[in-house]
Tab-separated table of C-alpha atoms and ligand atoms in Angstrom:
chain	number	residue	atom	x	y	z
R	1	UNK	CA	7.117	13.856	-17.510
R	2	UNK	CA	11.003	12.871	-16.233
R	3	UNK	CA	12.446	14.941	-13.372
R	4	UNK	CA	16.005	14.463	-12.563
R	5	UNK	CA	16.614	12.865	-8.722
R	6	UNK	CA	19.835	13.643	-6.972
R	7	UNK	CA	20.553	11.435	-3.533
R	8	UNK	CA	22.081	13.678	-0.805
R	9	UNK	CA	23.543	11.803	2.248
R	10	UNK	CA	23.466	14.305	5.784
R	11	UNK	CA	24.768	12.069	7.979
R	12	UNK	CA	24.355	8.961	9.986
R	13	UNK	CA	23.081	7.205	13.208
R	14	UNK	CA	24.869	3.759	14.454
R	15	UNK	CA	22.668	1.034	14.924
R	16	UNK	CA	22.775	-2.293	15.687
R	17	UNK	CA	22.063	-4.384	12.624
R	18	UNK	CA	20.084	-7.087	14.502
R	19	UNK	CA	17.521	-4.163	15.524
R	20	UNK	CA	16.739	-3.499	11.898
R	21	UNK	CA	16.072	-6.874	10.117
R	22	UNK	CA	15.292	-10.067	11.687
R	23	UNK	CA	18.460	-11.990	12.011
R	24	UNK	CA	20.712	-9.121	11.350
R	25	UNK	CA	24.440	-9.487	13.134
R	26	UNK	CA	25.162	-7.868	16.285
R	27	UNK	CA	27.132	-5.154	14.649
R	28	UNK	CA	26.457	-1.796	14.449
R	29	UNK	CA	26.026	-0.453	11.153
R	30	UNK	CA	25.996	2.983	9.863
R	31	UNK	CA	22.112	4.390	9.272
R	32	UNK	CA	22.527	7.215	6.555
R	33	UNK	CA	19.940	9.793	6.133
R	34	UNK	CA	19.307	10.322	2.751
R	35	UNK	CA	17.031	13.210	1.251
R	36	UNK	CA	16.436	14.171	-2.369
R	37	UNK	CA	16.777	16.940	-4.670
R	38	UNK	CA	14.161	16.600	-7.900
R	39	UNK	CA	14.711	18.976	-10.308
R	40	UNK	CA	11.220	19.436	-12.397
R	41	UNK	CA	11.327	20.901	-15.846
R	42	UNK	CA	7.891	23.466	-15.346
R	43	UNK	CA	7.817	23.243	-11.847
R	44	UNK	CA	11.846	23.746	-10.241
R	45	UNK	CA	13.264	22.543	-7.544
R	46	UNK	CA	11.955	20.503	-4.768
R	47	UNK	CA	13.302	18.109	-1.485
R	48	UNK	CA	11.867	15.076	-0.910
R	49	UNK	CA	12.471	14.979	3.256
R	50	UNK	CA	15.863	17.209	4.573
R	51	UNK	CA	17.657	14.597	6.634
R	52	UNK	CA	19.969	15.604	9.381
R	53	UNK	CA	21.197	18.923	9.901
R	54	UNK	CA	23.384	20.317	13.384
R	55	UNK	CA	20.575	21.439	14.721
R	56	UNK	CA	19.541	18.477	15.781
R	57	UNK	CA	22.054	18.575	17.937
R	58	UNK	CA	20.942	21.877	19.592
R	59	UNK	CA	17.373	20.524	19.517
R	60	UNK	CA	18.396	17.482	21.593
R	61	UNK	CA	21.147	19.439	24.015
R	62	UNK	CA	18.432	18.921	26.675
R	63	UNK	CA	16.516	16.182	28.626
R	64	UNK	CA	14.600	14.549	27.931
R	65	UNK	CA	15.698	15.381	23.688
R	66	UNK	CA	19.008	14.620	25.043
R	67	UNK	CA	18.096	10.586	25.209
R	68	UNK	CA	16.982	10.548	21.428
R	69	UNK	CA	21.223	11.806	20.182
R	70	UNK	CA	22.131	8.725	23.837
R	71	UNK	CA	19.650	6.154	22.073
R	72	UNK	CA	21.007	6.382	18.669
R	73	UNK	CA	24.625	8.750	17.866
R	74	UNK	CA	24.285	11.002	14.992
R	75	UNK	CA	27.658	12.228	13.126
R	76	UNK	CA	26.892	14.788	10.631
R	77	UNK	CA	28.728	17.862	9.841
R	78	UNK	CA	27.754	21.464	8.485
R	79	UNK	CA	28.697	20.589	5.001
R	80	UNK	CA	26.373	17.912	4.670
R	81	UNK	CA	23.484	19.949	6.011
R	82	UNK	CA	21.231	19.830	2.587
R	83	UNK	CA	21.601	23.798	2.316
R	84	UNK	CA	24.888	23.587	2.623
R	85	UNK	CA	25.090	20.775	-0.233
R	86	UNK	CA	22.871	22.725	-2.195
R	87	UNK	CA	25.136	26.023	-2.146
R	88	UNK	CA	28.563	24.473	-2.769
R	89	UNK	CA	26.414	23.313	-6.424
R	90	UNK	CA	25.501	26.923	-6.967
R	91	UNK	CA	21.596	26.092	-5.324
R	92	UNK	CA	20.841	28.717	-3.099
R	93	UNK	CA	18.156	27.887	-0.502
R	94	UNK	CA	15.314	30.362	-1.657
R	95	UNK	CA	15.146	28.471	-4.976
R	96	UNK	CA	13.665	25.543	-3.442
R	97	UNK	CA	10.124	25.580	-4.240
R	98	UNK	CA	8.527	22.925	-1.982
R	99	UNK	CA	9.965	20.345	0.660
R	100	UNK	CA	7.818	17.099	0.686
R	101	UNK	CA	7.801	15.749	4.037
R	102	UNK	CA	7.498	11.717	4.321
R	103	UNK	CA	7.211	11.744	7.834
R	104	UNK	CA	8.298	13.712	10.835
R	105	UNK	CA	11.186	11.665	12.760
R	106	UNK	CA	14.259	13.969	13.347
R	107	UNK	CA	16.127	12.844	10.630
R	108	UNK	CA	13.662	13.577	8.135
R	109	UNK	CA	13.178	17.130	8.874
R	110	UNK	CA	15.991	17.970	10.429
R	111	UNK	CA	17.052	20.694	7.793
R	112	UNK	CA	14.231	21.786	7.190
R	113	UNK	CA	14.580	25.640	8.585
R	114	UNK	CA	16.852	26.008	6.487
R	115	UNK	CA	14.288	27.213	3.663
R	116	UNK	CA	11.921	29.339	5.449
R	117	UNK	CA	10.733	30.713	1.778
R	118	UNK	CA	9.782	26.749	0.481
R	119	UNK	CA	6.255	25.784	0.863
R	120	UNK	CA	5.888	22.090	2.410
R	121	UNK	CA	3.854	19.130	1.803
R	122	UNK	CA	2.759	15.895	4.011
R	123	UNK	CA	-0.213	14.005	4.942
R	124	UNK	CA	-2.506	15.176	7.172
R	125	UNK	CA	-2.269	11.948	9.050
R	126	UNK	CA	1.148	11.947	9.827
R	127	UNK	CA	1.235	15.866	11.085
R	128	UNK	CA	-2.168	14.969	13.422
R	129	UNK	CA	-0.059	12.460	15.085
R	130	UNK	CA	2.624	14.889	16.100
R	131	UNK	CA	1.062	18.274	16.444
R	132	UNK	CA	1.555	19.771	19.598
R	133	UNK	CA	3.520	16.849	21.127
R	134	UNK	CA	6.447	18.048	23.458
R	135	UNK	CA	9.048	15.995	25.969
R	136	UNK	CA	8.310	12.741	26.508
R	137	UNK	CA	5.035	12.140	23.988
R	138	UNK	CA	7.358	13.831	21.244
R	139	UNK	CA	10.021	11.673	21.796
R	140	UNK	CA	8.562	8.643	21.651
R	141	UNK	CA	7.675	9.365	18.324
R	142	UNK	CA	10.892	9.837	16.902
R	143	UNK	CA	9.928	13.670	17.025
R	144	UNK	CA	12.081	16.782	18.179
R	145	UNK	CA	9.669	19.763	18.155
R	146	UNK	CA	12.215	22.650	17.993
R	147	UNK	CA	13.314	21.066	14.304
R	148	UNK	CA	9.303	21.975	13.113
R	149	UNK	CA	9.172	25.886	11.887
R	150	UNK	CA	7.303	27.937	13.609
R	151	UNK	CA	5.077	28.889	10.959
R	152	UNK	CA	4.636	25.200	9.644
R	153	UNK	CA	0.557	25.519	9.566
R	154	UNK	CA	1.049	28.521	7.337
R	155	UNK	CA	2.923	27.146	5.211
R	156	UNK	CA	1.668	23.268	4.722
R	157	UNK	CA	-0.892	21.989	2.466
R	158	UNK	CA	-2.437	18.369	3.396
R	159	UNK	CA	-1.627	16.091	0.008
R	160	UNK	CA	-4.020	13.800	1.395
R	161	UNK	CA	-6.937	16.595	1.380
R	162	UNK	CA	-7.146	16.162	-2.692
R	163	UNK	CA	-8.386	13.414	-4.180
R	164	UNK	CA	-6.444	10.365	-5.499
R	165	UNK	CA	-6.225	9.059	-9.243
R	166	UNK	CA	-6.359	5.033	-9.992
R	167	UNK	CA	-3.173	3.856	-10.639
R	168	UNK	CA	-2.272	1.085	-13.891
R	169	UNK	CA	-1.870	-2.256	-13.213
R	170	UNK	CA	2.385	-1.757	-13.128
R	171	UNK	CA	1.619	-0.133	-9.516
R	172	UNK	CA	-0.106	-2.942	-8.318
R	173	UNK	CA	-0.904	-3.606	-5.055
R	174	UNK	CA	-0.410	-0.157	-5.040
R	175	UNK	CA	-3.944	0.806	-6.768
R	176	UNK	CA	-4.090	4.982	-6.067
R	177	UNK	CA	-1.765	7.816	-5.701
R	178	UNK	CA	-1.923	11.689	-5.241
R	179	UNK	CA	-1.063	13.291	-8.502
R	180	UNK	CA	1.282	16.373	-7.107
R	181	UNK	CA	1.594	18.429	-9.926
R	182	UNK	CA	-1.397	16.789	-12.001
R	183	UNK	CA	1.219	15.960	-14.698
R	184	UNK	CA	1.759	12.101	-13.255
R	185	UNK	CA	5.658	13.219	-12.792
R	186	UNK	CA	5.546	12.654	-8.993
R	187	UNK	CA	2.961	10.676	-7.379
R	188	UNK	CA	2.622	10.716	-3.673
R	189	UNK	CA	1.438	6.952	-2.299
R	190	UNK	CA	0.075	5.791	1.276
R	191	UNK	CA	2.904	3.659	3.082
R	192	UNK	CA	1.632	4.644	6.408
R	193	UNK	CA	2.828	1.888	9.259
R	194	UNK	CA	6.340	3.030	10.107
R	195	UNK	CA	5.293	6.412	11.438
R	196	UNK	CA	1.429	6.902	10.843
R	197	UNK	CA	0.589	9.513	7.758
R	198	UNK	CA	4.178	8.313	5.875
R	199	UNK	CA	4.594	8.271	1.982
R	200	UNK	CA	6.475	7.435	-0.842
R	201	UNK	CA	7.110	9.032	-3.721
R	202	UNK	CA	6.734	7.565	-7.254
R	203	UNK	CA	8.572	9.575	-10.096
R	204	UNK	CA	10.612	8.714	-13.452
R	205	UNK	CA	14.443	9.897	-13.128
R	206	UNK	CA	15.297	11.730	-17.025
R	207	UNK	CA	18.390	9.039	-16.903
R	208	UNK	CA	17.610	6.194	-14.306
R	209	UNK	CA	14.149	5.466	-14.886
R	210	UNK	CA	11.318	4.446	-12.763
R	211	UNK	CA	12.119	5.034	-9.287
R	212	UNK	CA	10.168	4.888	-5.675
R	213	UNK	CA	11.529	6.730	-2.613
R	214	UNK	CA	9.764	4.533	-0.089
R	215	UNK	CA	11.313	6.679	3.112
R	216	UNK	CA	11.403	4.049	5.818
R	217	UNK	CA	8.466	2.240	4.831
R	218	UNK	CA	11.692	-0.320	4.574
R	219	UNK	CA	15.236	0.043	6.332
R	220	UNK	CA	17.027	-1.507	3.618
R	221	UNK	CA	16.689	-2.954	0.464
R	222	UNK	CA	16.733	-6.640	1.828
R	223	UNK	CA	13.885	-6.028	3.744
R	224	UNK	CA	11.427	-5.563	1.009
R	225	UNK	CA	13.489	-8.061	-1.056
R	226	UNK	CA	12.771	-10.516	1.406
R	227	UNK	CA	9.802	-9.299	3.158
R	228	UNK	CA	11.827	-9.203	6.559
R	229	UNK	CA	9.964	-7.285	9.455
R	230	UNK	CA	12.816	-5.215	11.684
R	231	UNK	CA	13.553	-7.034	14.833
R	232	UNK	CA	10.794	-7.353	17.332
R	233	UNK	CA	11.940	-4.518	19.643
R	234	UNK	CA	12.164	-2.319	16.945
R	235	UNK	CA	8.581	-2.728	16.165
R	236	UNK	CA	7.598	-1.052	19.154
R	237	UNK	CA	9.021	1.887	17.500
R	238	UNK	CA	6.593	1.739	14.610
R	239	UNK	CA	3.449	4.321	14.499
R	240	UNK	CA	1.409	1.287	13.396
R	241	UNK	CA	2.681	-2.223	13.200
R	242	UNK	CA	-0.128	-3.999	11.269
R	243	UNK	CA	0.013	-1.713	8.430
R	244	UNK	CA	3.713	-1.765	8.464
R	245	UNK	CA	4.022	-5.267	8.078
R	246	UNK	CA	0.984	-4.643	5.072
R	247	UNK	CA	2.951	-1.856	3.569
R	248	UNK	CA	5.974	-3.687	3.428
R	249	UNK	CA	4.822	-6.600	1.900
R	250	UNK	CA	2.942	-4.681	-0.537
R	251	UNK	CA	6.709	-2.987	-1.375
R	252	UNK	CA	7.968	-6.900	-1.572
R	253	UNK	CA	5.504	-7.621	-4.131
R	254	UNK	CA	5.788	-4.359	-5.872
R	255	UNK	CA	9.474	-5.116	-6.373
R	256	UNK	CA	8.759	-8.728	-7.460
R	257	UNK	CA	6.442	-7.633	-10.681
R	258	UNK	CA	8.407	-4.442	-11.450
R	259	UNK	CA	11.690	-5.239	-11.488
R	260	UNK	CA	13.303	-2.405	-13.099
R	261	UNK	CA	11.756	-0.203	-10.216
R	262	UNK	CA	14.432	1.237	-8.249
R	263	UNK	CA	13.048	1.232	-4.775
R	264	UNK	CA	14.559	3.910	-2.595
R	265	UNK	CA	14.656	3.089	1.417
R	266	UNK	CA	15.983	6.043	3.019
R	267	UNK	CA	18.535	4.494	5.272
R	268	UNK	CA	19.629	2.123	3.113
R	269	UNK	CA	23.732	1.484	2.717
R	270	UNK	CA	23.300	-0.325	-0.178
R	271	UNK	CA	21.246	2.627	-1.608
R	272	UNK	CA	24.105	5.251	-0.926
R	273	UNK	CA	26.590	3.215	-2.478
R	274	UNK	CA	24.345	3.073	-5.571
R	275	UNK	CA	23.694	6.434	-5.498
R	276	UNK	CA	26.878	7.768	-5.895
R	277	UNK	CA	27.520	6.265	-9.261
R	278	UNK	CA	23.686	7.197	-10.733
R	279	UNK	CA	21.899	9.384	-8.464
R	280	UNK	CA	24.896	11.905	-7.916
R	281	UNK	CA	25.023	15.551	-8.327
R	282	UNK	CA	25.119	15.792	-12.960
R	283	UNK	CA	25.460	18.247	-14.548
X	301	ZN	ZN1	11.475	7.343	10.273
């Protein structure tokens, strides 16, 4: 079954390019945030990850938070909070059904208060890693606790608790998924490495086509064109380096046999730019 994808940029983070990709320029580059509406025909309305929103800059107004907004600048505004987005296309907030998390770095949930009704989906994995971290610990995952609702465990269900279907041979080396609604519209695959527990998403745009949202299993499309790992330092950064470096290889050759596969990083510039043309708001 198609679902229809709509890209929504919340803001960015400067970065030096020669921190994300081996022999980038020393030049700092803007790192968008990009989440995802996907509208489902049976099922509504759901977010794939909530980007930035200004809380994060309330939730990193003290040390040692304070270092994470020092390490890397965030500019994002109240209108491109995702709830914001939502309601100036007539979406209120309560519609949302579900928010699929990818992982938990800041600028993946960073909106995500903002629908308190929405029930919410990761991987057991990646919430283990983070549960219960505060200051220091939490930061050093990418992590800002006071972003995480308060009644999170009531409201999450572990995607990774069911059990996964074999994929066809087009998903190779990708060989099993998590079936989310059981209707093979939106299937949920392991790219843990970059934080441990992270996903993609697999799902078929009513317009665009085939289409993975890989999160940050890559920071740009180049990478998994070319099967570049980040620069060195930034691989300290990584929950898991080995199965990064497997993960992202796996995307290389993914992209390689399925061409016509749009893969999705979430930071991507090139991917924004795209976006806009194809994966903006339709009517
Ligand atoms: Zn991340």
């Amino acid at each position: 079954m198609n679902v229809k994808l709509t890209l929504l940029d919340t803001g960015y983070c400067r970065q030096l390019e020669m921190f994300s990709i081996k022999g980038g320029r020393l030049k700092s580059i803007d790192f968008h945030a990009i989440a995802a509406l996907i509208e489902h025909p049976v099922h509504g309305l759901y977010l794939f990850d909530t980007g930035y929103s200004p809380r994060f800059f309330e939730a990193t107004r003290l040390f040692p938070y304070a270092l994470y907004q020092k390490i890397t600048p965030v500019v994002t505004t109240p209108q491109q909070s995702i709830k914001a987005q939502l309601s100036a296309h007539g979406i209120e907030a309560q519609r949302i059904s579900g928010v699929l998390l990818s992982h938990f770095h800041a600028d993946h949930i960073g909106g995500l208060q903002d629908f308190p009704g929405a029930k919410l989906f990761c991987f057991s994995a990646a919430y283990e890693h983070i549960k219960g971290k505060r200051g220091l610990s939490a930061l050093r995952e990418g992590y800002l606790p006071d972003l995480l609702p308060s009644d999170f465990e009531k409201r999450v269900t572990f995607v990774d608790h069911g059990v996964p279907k074999a994929l066809s041979q087009t998903y190779q080396p990708f060989s099993q998924a998590y079936d989310f609604f059981g209707d093979g519209s939106m299937l949920l695959v392991d790219l843990s490495g970059h934080a441990i527990g992270q996903f993609g998403l697999f799902l078929r745009d009513q317009e665009q086509g085939d289409v993975l949202l890989c999160a940050d299993a890559a920071w740009s499309s180049t990478a998994y064109r070319q099967n570049l790992l980040p620069h060195a330092l930034a691989q300290f950064i990584m929950g898991d380096i080995r199965s990064y470096r497997e993960n992202l290889k796996r995307l290389h050759e993914l992209s390689v046999h399925w061409p016509s596969l749009k893969i999705l990083p979430t930071h991507c510039a090139e991917v924004w730019q795209m976006s806009q043309g194809v994966f903006a708001w339709r009517s």
